[in-house]
Coordinates of C-alpha atoms and ligand atoms in Angstrom, one line a residue:
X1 CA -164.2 -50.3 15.9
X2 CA -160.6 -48.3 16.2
X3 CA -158.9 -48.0 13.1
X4 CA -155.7 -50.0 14.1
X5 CA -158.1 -52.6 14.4
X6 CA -159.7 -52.6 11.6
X7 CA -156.6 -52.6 9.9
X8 CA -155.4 -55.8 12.0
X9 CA -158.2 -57.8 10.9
X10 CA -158.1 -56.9 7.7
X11 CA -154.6 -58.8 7.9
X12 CA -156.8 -61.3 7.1
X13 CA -154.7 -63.6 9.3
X14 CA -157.1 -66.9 8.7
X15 CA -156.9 -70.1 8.7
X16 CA -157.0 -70.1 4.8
X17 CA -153.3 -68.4 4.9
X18 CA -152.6 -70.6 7.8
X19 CA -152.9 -73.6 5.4
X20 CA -150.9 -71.9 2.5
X21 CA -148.1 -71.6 4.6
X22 CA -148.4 -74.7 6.4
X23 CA -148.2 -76.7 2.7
X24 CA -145.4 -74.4 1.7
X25 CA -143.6 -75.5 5.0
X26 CA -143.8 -78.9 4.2
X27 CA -143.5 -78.6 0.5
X28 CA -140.5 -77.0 1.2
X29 CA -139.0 -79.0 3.7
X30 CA -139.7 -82.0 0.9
X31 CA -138.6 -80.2 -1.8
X32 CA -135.0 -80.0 0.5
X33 CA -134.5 -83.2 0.7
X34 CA -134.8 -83.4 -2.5
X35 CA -132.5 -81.2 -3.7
X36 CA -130.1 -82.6 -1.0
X37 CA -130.2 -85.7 -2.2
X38 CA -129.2 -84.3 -5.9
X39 CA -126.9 -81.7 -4.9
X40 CA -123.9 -84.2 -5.8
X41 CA -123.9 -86.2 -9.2
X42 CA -123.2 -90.1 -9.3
X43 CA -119.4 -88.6 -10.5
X44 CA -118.9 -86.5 -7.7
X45 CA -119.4 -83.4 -9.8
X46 CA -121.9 -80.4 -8.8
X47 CA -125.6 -81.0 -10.3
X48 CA -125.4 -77.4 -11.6
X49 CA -128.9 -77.5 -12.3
X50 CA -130.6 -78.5 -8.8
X51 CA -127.0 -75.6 -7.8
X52 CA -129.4 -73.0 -10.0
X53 CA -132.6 -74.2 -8.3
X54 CA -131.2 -73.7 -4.8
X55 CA -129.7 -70.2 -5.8
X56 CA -133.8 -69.3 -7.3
X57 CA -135.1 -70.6 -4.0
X58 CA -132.3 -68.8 -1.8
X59 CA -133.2 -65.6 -3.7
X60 CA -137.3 -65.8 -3.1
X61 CA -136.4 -66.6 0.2
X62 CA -134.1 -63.7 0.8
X63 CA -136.5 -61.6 -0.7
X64 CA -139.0 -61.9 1.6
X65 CA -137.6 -61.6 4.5
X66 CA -135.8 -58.0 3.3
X67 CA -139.3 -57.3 2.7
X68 CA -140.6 -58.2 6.3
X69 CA -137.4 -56.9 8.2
X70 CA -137.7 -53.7 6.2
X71 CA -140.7 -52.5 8.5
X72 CA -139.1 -54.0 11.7
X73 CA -137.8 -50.7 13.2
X74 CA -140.7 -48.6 12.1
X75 CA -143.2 -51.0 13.3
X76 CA -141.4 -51.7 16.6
X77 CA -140.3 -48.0 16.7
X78 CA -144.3 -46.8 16.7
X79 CA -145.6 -50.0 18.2
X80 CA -144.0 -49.5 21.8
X81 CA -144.4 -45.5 21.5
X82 CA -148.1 -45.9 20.9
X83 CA -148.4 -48.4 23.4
X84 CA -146.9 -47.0 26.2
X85 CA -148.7 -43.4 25.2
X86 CA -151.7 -45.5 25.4
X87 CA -150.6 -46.9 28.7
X88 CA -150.6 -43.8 29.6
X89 CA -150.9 -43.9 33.5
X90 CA -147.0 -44.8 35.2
X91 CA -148.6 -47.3 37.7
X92 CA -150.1 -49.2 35.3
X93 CA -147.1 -49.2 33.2
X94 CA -144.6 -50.2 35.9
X95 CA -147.0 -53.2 36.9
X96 CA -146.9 -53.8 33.1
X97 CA -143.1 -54.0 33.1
X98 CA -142.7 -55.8 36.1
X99 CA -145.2 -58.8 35.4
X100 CA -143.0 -58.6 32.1
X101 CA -139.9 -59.2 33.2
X102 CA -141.3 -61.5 35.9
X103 CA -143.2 -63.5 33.4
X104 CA -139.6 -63.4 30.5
X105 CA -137.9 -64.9 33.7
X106 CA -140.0 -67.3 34.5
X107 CA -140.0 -69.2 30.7
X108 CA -136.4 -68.5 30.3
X109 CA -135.4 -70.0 33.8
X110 CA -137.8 -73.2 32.8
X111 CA -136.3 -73.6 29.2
X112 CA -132.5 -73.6 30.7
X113 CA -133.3 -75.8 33.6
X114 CA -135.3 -78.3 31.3
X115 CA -132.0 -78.1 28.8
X116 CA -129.6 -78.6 31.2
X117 CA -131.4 -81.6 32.9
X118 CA -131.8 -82.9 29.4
X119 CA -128.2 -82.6 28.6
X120 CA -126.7 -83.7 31.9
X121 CA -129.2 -86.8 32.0
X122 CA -128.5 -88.0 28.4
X123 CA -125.1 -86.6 28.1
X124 CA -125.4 -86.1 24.0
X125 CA -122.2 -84.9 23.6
X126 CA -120.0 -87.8 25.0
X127 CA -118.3 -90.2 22.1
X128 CA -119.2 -86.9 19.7
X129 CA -115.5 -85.5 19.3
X130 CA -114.5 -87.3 16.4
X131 CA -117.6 -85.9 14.4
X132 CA -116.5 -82.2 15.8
X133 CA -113.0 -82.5 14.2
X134 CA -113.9 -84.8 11.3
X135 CA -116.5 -82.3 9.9
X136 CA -116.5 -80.2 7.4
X137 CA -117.3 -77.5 10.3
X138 CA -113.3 -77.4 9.8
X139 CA -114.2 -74.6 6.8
X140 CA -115.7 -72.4 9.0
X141 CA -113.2 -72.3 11.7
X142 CA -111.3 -69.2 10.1
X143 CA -114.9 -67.0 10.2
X144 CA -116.0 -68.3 13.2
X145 CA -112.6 -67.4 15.0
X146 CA -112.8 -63.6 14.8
X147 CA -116.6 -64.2 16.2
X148 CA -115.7 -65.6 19.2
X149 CA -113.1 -63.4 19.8
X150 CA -115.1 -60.5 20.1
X151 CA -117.7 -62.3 22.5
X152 CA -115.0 -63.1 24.9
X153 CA -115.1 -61.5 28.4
X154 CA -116.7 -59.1 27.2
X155 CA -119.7 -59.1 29.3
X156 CA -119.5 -55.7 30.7
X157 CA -118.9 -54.3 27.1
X158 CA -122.5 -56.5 25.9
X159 CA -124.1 -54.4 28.2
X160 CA -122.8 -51.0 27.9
X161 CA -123.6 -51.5 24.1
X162 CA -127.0 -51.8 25.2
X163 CA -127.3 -48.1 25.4
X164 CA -127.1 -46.2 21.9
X165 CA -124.2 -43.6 21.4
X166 CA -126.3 -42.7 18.5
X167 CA -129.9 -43.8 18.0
X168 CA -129.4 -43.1 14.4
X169 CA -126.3 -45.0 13.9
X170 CA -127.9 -48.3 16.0
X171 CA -131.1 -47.8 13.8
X172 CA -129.1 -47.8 10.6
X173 CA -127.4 -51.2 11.5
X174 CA -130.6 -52.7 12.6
X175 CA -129.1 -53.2 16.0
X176 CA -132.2 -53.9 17.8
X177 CA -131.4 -53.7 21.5
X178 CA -130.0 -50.2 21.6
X179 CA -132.9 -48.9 19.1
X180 CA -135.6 -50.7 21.8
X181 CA -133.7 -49.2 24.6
X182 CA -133.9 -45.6 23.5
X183 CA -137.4 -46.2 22.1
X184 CA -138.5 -47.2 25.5
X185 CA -137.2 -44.3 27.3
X186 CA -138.2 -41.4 24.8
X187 CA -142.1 -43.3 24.7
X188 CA -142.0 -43.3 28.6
X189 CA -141.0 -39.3 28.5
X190 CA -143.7 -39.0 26.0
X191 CA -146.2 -40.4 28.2
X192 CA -145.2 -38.1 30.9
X193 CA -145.1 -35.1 29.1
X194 CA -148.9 -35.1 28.7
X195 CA -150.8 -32.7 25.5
X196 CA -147.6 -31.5 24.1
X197 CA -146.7 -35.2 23.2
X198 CA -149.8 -35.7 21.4
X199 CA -148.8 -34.5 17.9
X200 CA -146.1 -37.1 17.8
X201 CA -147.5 -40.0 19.5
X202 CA -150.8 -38.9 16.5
X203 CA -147.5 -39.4 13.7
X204 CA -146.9 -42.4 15.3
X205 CA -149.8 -43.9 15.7
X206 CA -149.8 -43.6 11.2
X207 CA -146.7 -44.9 11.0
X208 CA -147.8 -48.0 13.0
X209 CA -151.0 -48.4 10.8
X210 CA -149.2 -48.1 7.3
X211 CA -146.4 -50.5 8.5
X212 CA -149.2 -52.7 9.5
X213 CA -150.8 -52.4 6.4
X214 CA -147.3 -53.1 4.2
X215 CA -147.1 -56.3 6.8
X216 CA -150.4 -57.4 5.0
X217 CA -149.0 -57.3 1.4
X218 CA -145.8 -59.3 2.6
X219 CA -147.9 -61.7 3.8
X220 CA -149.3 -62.6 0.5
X221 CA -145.7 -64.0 -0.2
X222 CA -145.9 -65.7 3.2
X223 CA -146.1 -68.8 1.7
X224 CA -144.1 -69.1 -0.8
X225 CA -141.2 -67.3 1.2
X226 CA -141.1 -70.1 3.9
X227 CA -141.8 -72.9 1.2
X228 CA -138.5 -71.5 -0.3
X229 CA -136.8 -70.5 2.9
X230 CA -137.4 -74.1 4.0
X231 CA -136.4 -75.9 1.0
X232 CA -133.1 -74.0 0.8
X233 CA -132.4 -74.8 4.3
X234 CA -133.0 -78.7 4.6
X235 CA -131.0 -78.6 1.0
X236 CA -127.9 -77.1 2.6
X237 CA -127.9 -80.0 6.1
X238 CA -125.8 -82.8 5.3
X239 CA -127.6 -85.9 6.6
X240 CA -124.6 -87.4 7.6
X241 CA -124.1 -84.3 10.1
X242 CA -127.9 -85.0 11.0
X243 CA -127.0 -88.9 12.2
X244 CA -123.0 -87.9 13.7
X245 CA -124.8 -85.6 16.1
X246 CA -128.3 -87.4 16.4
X247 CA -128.8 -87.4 20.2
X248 CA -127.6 -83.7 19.9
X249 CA -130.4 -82.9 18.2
X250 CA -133.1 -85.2 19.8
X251 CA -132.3 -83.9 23.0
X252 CA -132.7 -80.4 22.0
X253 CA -135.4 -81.3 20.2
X254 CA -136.5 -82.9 23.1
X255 CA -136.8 -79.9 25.3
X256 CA -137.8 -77.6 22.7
X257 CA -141.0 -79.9 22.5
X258 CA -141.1 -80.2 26.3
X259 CA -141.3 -75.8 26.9
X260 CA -143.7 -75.8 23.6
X261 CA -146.1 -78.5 24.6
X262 CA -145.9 -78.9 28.4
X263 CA -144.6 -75.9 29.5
X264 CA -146.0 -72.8 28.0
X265 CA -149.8 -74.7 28.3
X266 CA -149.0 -74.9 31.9
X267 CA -147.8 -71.0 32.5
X268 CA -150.9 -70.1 30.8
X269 CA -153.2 -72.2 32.6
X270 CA -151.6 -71.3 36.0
X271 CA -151.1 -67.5 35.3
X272 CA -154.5 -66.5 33.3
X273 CA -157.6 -68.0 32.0
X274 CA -156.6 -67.9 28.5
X275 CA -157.7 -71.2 26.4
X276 CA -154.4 -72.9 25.6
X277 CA -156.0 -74.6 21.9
X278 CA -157.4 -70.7 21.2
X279 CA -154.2 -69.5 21.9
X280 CA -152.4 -71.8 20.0
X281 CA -154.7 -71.5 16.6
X282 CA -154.4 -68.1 17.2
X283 CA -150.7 -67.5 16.3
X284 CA -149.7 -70.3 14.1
X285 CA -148.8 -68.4 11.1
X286 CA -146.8 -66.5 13.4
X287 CA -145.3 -69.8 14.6
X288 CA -145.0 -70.9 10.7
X289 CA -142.8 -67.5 9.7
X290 CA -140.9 -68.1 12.7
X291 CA -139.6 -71.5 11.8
X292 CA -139.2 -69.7 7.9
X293 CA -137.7 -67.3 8.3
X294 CA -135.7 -68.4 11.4
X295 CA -136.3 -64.5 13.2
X296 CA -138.2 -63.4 15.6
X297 CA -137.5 -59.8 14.7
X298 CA -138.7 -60.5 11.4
X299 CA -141.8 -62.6 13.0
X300 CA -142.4 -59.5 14.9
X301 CA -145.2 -58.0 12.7
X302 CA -146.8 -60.9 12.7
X303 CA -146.8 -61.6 16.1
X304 CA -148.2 -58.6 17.0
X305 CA -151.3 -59.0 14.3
X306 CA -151.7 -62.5 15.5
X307 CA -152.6 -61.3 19.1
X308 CA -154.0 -58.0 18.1
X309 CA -156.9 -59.2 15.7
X310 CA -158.0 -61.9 18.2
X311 CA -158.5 -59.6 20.7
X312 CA -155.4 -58.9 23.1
X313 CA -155.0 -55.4 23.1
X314 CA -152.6 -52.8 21.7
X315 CA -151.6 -51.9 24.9
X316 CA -150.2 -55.0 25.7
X317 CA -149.2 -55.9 22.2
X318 CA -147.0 -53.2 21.3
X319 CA -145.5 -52.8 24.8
X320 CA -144.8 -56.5 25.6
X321 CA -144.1 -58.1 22.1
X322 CA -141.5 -56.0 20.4
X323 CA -139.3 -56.1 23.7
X324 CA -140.4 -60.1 24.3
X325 CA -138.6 -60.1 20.4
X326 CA -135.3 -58.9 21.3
X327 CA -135.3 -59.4 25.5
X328 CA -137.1 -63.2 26.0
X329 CA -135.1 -65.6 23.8
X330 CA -135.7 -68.9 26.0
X331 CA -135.3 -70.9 22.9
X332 CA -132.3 -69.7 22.0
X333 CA -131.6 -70.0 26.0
X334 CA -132.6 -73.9 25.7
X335 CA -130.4 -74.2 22.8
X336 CA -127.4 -72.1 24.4
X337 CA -127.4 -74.2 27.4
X338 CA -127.7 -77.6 25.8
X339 CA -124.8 -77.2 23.0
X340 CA -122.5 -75.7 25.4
X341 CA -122.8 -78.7 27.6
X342 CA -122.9 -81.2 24.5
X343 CA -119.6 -79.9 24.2
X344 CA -118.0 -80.4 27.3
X345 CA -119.4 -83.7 27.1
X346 CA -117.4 -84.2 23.4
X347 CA -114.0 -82.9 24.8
X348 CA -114.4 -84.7 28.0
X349 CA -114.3 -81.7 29.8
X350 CA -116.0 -82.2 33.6
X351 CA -118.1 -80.1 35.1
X352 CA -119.1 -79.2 38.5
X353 CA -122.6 -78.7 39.4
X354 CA -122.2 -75.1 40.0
X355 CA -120.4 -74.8 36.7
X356 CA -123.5 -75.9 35.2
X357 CA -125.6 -73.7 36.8
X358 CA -123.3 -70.9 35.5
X359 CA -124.0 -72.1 31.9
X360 CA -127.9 -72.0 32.3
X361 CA -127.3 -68.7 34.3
X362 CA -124.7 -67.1 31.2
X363 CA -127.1 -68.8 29.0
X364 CA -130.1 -66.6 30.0
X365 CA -128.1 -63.5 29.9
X366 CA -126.6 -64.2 26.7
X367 CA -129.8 -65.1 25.1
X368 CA -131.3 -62.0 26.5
X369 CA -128.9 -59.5 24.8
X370 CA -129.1 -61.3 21.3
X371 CA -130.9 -60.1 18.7
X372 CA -134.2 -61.6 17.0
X373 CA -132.2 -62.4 13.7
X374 CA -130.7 -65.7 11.9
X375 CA -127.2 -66.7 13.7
X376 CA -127.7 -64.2 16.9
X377 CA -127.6 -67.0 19.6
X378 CA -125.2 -68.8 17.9
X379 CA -122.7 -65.8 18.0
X380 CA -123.3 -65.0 21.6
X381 CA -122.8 -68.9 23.0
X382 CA -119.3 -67.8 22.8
X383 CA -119.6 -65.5 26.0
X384 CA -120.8 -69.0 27.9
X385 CA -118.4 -71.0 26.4
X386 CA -115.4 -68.7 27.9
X387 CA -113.7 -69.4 30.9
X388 CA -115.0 -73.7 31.0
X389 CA -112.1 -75.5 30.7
X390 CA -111.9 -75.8 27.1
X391 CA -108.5 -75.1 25.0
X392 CA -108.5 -72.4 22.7
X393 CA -108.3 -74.7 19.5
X394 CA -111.6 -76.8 20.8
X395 CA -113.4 -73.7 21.4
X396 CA -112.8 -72.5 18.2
X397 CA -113.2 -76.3 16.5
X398 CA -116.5 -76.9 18.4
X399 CA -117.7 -73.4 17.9
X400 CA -117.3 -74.4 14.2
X401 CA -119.5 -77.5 14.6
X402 CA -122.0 -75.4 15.8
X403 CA -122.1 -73.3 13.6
X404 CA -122.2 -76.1 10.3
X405 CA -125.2 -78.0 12.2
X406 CA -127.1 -74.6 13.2
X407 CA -129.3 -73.6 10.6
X408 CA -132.3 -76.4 11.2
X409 CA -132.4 -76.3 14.9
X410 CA -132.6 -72.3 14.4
X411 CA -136.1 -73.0 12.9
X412 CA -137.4 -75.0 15.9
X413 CA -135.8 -72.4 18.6
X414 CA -136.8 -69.3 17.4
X415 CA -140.6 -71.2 17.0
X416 CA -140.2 -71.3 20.9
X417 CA -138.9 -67.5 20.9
X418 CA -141.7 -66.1 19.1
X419 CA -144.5 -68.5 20.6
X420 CA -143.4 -67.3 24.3
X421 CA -143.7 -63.6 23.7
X422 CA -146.9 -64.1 22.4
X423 CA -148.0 -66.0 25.4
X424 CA -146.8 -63.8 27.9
X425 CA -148.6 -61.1 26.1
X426 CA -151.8 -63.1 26.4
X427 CA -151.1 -63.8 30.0
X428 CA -150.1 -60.4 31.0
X429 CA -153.3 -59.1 29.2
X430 CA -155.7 -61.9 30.8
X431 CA -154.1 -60.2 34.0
X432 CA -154.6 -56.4 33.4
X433 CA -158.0 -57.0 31.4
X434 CA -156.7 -56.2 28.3
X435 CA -158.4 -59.2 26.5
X436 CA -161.5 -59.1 24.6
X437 CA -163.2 -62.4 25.1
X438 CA -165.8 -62.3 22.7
X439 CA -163.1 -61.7 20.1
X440 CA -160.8 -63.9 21.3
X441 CA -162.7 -66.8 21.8
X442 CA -165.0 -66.5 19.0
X443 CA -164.0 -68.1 16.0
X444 CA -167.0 -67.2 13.8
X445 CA -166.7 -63.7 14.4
X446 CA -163.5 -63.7 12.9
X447 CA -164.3 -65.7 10.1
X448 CA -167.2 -63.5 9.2
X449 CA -164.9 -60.8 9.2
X450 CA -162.4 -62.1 7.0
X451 CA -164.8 -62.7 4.2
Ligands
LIG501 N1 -132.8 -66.7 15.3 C1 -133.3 -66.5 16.7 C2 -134.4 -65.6 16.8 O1 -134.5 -64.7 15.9 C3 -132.2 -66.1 17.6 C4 -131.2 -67.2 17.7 O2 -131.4 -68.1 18.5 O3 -130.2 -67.2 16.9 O4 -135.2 -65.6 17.7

């Protein structure tokens, strides 16, 4: 067996830690309550105490996910140039790349049209103002204000940013989409080069398999890095936000559910013969760090392993994955579309149909060019919200809202972000036979392995 995948299954990605981190979801999410419930003493006063616990739990937290994004750009970095070295053969690539971006489209287009049926058949947002400019959101106004500033009209700026001035300088800020960019290019040249680029793509191929391997000690704190990462964000949701805004977040909710359990089943089914409840088991810690740690980039190590050690292979893993990560957000798309129109709805603002479709359309985009990290698609709704009718101070109050409310439906969005990547890899590798069946669909195998 390879080495890389030795070292994959080693991850020791089983449904032991599965469990860990599924009770240290759950734990945590109960443990939020809790502490939300506490937060404020019978007198009004801070309960400095559970204030101390929150600050313990936001620390853990914050630990491990520096820990995880600290191998993001090496791992991507290596992952997509020993990929696409191993690709090798340009035909095979572009087929790669176009069932890709064929495949990114195809879930994105579903998750905008399924939030903006959602939003224009329930219409969440009307009778909502009042909660907009009653809420505390009013705080954030002044940070969020410089935000959306910068988003506006800037469309043609968003994408000439795409393209690093200075690799170095993009890697250094952890700006993914200029770093993948350049990555993508300089593996392609390696590819084409032939011999000479062996040396490098061997470096590579070390760096992959050592960032790998540091992926498998972070893991250990898996679970008790989402239990806290949880806990610290149910704590910090006011349930009184929760109930002004219900049907905001049922709908969402709604059609989150609806592209996790209806849709992506379906693209698989229709597109390969990968089994849906094998695909599933396969990458639910992935899904579980997801929903912790609220970033796909972050998720991204995992991801990859996930898919690796039951069989999809490298090929397909480290070309389609790290770019899914950063390019196919239909998640955050779902969520872009839907709060945009929620409000609209709140200020009473009408919309024509093909005003709509310009949200779902801006929504795609916009999701596509933000990054896998906490807050990213909240930032970039601003670019949709421009130019819809709404008066500078309700953009900038509603933004606000947003913004107070975000941090829980974050968790459920970037679930669907990291969960479609992953599927499109299977898909795309069930296409290209790059799946190993009897790995992939033998349970025992794996289990053996792990012990
Ligand atoms: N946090 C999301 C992700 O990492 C992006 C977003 O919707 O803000 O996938």
């Amino acid at each position: 067996m390879k080495l890389h995948m030795q070292i994959l299954i080693a991850l020791g990605l089983g449904i032991k830690r599965n469990g860990h981190i599924f009770l240290g979801l759950i734990a945590g999410i109960i443990l939020g309550f809790i502490l939300h419930n506490y937060k404020v003493t019978p007198t009004g006063d801070v309960n400095m105490t559970v204030a101390s616990v929150i600050s313990a739990l936001d620390f853990i937290g914050q630990l491990f996910i520096r820990l995880i994004q600290m191998v993001v750009i090496p791992l991507v970095c290596s992952a997509i140039i020993v990929g696409i070295a191993s690709v090798g053969d340009s035909n095979q690539l572009s087929k790669f790349g176009k069932r890709m971006v064929g495949y990114y489209a195809i879930i994105s287009f579903t998750a905008v049209t399924i939030g903006a049926l959602l939003a224009v058949i329930f219409k969440p947002g009307v009778g909502a103002q009042s909660f907009i400019t009653q809420s505390s959101a009013i705080t954030a106004q002044a940070q969020v204000q410089e935000a959306i500033l910068e988003q506006q009209g800037h469309i043609a700026q968003i994408f000439l940013n795409m393209i690093p001035q200075n690799f170095m300088a993009s890697i250094s800020v952890g700006d993914m989409v200029p770093v993948l960019i350049f990555t993508l290019i300089f593996a392609i040249a390696l590819a084409k080069v032939g011999e000479v680029a062996r040396p490098i793509v061997g470096f590579f191929e070390s760096v992959f398999a050592a960032t790998m391997k540091v992926t498998d000690w972070i893991m250990y704190l898996a679970a008790l890095g989402v239990f806290a990462l949880s806990a610290v964000a149910v704590s910090s949701f006011g349930v009184g936000v929760f109930s002004a805004v219900s049907s905001y977040f049922m709908v969402l909710l709604a059609g989150l559910l609806i592209q996790l359990c209806i849709i992506y089943p379906t693209f698989i089914m229709t597109f390969s013969k990968v089994p849906v409840a094998i695909f599933f088991s396969s990458i639910t810690e992935a899904m579980m760090v997801a929903f912790g740690t609220a970033s796909s980039s972050a998720t991204l190590p995992l991801t990859i392993a996930c898919c690796e050690k039951r069989g999809i292979s490298h090929k397909v893993c480290s070309f389609v994955i790290p770019l899914g990560a950063t390019l196919n957000m239909d998640g955050t798309a779902m969520f872009q579309t839907v709060a945009v129109l929620f409000l609209t709805q709140a200020y009473g603002v009408p919309l024509e149909p093909m005003q709509i479709v310009q949200v779902a359309f801006f929504a795609f985009v916009a999701s596509s060019t933000c990054a896998g990290v906490p807050g990213a698609g909240l930032i970039t709704i601003a670019l949709i919200l421009n130019g819809l009718g709404l008066t500078p101070q309700q953009l900038v109050e509603g933004f606000a809202f947003l913004f107070a409310i975000d941090r829980i439906l974050e968790m459920f969005r970037t679930v669907l972000n990291v969960t479609s990547d992953a599927a499109i890899a299977a898909v795309i590798a069930d296409n290209e036979n790059e799946i190993d069946y009897d790995l992939f669909n033998n349970v025992d195998e794996y289990k053996e392995i792990l012990e």
